[in-house]
XYZ file of C-alpha atoms in Angstrom:
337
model
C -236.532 93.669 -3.290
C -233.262 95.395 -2.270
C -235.374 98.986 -2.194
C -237.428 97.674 -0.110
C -235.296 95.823 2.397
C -233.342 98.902 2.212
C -236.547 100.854 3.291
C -237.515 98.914 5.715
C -234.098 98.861 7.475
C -234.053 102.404 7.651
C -237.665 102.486 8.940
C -236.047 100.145 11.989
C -233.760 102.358 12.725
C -235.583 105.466 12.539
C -238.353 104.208 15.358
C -234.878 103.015 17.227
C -233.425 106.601 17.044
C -236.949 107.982 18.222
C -237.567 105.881 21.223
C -233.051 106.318 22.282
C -234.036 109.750 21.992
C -237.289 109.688 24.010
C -235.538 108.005 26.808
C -232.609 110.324 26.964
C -235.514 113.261 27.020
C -237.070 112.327 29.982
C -234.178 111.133 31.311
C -235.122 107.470 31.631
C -233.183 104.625 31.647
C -233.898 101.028 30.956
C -232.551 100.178 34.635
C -234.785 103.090 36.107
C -237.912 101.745 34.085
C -237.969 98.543 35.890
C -239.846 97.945 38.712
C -237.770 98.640 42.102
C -236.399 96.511 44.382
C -239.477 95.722 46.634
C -241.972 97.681 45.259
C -244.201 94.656 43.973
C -243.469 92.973 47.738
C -246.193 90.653 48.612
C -248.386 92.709 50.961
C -247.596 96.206 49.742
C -244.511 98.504 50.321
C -244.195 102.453 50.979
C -241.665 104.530 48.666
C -238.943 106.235 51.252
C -238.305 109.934 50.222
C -234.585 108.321 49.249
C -236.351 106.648 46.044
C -236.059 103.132 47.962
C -239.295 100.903 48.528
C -239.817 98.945 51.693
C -241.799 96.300 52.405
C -245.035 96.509 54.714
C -244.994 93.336 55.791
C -241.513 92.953 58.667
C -240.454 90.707 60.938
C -239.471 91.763 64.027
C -236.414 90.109 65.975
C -235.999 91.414 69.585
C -235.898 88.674 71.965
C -236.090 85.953 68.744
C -234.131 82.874 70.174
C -230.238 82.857 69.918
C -228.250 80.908 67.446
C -229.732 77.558 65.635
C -232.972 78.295 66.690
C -233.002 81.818 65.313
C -232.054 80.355 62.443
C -235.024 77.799 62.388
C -237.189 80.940 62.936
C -235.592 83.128 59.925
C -235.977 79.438 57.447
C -239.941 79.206 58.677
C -240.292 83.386 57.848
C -238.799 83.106 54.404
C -240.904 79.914 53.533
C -243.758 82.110 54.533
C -242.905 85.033 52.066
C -241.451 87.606 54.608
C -238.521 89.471 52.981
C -238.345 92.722 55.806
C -236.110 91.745 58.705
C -235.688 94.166 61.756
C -232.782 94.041 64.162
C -230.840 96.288 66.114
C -227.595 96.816 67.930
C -229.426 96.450 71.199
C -231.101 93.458 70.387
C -227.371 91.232 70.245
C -228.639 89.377 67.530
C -227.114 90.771 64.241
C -224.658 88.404 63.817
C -226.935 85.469 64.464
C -228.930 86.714 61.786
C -225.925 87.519 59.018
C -224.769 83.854 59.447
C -228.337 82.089 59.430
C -229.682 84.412 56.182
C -225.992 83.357 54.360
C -227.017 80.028 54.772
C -230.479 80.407 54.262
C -230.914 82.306 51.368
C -229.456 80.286 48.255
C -231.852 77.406 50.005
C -234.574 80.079 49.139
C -233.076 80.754 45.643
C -232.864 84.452 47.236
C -229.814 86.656 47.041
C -229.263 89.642 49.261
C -230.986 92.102 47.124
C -233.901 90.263 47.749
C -234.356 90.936 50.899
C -234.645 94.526 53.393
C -232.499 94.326 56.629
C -233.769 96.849 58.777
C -230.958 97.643 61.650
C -230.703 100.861 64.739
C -228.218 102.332 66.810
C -228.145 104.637 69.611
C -226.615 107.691 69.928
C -223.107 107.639 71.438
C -222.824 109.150 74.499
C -219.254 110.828 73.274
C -217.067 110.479 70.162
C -220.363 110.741 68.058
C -219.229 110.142 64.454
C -216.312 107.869 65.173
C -218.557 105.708 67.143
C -221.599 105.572 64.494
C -218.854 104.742 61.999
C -218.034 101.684 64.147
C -221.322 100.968 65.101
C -222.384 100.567 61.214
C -219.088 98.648 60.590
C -219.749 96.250 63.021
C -223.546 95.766 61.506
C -222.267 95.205 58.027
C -219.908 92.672 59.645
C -221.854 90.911 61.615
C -224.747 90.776 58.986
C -222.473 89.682 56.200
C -223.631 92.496 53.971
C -221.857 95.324 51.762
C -225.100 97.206 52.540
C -227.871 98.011 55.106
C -231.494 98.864 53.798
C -232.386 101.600 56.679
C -230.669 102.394 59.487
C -232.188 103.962 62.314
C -231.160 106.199 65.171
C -232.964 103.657 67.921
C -233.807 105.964 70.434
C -233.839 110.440 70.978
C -231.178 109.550 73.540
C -228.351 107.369 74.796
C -230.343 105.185 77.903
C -233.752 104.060 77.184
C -234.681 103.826 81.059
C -232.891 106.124 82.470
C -234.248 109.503 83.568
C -230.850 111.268 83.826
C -230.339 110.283 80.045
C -233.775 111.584 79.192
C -232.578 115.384 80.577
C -229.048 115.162 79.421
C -228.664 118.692 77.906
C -226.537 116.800 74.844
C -229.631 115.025 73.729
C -229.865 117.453 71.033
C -226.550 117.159 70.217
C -226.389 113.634 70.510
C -228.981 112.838 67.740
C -227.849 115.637 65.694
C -224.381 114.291 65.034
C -225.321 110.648 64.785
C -227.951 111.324 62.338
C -225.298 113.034 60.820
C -222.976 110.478 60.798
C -225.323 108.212 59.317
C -226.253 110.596 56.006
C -223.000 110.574 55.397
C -222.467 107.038 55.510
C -225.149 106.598 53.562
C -223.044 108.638 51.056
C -220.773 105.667 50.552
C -223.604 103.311 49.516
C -223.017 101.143 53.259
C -226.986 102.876 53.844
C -229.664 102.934 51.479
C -231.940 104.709 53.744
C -231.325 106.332 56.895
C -234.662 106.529 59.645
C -235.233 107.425 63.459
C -237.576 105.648 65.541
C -239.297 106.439 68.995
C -238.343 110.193 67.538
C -241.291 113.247 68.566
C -242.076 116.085 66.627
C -239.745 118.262 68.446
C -236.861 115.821 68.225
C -237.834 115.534 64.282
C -238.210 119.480 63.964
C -234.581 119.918 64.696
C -233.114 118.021 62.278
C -235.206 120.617 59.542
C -232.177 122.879 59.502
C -229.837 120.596 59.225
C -229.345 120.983 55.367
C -229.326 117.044 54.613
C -232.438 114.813 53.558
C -234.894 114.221 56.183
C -235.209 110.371 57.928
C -237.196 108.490 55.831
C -238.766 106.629 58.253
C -239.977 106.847 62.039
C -240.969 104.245 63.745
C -242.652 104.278 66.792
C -245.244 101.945 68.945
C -248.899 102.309 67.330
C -252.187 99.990 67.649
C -255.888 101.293 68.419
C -254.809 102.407 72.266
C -251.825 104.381 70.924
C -252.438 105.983 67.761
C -250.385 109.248 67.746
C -252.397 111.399 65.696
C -250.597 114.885 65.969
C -246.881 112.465 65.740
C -248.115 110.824 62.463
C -249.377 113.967 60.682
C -246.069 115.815 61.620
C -244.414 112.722 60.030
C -246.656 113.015 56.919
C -245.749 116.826 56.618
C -242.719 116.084 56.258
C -242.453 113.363 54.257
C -241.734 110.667 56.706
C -243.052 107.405 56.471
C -244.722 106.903 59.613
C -244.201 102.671 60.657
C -244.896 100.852 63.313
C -243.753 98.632 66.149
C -245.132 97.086 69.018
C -248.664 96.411 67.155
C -249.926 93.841 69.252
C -249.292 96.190 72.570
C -247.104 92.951 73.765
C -250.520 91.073 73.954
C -251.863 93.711 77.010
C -255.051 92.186 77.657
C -256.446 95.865 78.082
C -256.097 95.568 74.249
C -257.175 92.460 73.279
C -259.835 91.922 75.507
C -261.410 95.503 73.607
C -264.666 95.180 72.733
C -264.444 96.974 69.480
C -261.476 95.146 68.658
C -263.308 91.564 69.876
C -266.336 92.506 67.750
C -264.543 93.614 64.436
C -262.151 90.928 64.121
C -264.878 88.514 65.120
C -267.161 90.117 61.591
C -264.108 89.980 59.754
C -263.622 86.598 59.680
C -259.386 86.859 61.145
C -258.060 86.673 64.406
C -257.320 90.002 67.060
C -253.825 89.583 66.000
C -254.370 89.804 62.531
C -257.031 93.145 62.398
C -254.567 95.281 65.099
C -252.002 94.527 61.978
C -254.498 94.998 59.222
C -255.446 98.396 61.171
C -251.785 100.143 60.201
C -251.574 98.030 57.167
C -254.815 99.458 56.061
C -253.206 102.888 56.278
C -250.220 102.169 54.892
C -248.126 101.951 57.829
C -245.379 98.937 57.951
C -245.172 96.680 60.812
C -242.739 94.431 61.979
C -244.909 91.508 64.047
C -242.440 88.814 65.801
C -243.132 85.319 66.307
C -241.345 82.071 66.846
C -243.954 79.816 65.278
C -244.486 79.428 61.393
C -247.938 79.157 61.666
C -247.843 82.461 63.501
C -245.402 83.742 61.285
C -248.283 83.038 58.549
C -251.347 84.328 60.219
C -249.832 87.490 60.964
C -248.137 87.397 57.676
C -251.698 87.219 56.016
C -253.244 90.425 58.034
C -252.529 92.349 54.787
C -255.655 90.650 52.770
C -258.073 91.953 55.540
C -258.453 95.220 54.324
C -259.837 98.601 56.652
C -262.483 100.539 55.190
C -262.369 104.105 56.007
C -265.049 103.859 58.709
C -263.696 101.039 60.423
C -259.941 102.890 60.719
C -261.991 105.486 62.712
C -263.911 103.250 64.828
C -260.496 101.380 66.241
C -259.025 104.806 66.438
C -262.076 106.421 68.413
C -260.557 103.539 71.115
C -257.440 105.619 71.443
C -256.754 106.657 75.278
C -255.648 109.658 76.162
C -252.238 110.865 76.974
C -249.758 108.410 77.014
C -252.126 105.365 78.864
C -252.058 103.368 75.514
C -248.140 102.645 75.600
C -247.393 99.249 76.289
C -243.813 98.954 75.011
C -241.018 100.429 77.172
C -239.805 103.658 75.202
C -241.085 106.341 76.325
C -239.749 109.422 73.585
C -242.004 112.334 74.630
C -239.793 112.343 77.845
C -236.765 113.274 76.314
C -235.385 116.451 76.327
């Protein structure tokens, strides 16, 4: 009985020794076998080249109400399942947010990591690094985080509507050393992921030769009208994940009132809303909707179960109009030096 006790200990330790040594082989570890933060999210998520997932399925927050009611909005988008939150410096609503998803969250039985804050700043216009520094400071602050999920450089320059800020000769510069800034941040842990958005394939082409990892995101306006082919395939080349904003086209009735767009969402059985977001989601692209009503909140939220085939992608892109006619959102990036 003892022999074979024995035996059989040493059998249980033997397959224990085999699999410790497997996982030190390949350089596994139990933490790194377990699914990712995000990467089962309801709706899908895209892997960033810095090994992070993110959600597909955002919320958007410029122009969200201010204070309580923001808060009402945030308690009605967790409810619904949304875990992606997008804010910005410009928008003035980061702290708003920080205090309302302290208080919200253990309500949810959620804790930080359960959720992707999404946040942008524009370049300085001087005193590049020490502003960025205080820019992200302030964000973490105001957010009540140790941590931001992406951070993006908002805009290729300083002054979204202004046309001497679109020729500054700085630009480059400008969005060299606050991308910069932000990598290295990210070095400290305050970034998981560091992005650009409203960035063109020029603007992304010089930050190739900058020896640090490219942004892993760039997000940029995009619905059937405004599709930027040539901008997402230079995105894809280089590993970008290509996400979008403004995928309603701020309601332009040019763009709802599209007869393809009227006709397909009509055979689908959802709403125009819903197939202009099920039209990136299809792709893989991750959107960032905004809405102030729950049952909004849901129907938009629920875009992701109307699936895209192949053929129907290219049908709502053949409605793509040429140039720059399809922009409806007021950033204008191909106009910056």
């Amino acid at each position: 009985m003892c022999t074979r006790f024995f035996s059989s200990a040493l059998l249980t330790t033997g397959c224990a020794i085999v699999l410790l040594s497997y996982l030190i082989y390949n350089r596994f570890s139990i933490k790194e076998m377990s699914p990712k933060p995000f990467e089962n999210a309801e709706g899908g998520s895209v892997k960033l080249n810095s090994g992070y997932f993110m959600p597909i399925m955002g919320l958007g927050t410029y122009k969200l109400p201010e204070g309580a009611e923001l808060g009402y909005c945030l308690d009605a988008a967790l409810r619904v399942g949304y875990r992606l939150f997008d804010t910005a410096i410009k928008y003035g609503n980061e702290a708003d947010i920080g205090m309302a998803l302290e208080s919200l969250l253990p309500i949810h039985n959620l804790k930080r990591e359960d959720i992707f804050i999404t946040s942008k700043i524009f370049p300085p216009k001087d005193n590049f690094a020490a502003e960025v520094e205080k820019g992200v400071g302030e964000s973490l602050i105001k957010l009540k985080t140790s941590y931001i999920d992406l951070y993006l450089v908002h805009y290729p320059t300083y002054d979204v509507f202004s046309e001497e800020a679109d020729q500054d000769p700085m630009n480059a510069e400008r969005r060299k050393q606050t991308y910069l800034a932000l990598q290295k941040i990210a070095q400290s842990g305050r970034i998981r992921s560091v992005g650009v958005s409203n960035f063109e394939e020029q603007h992304l082409a010089e930050l190739e030769i900058l020896n640090v990892p490219m942004p892993a995101v760039n997000q940029v306006e995009y619905h059937p009208h405004f599709i930027r082919k040539e901008l997402h395939e230079a995105c894809k080349k280089r590993g970008i994940v290509f996400s979008a904003f403004g995928s309603l086209g701020r309601m332009a009735p040019s763009l709802f009132q599209d007869e393809a767009v009227d006709k397909m969402a009509t055979a689908m059985g959802c709403n125009k809303a819903q197939l202009l977001l099920a039209f990136a989601i299809s792709q893989n692209i991750p959107v960032c909707p905004k809405s102030t009503k729950e049952e909004r909140m849901r129907e938009n939220f629920e875009s992701y179960k109307f699936q895209l085939t192949d053929d129907k992608v290219k049908a709502l892109e053949a409605r793509d109009k040429p140039g720059t006619e399809g922009n409806y959102i007021r950033a204008y990036g191909w106009r910056v030096r």
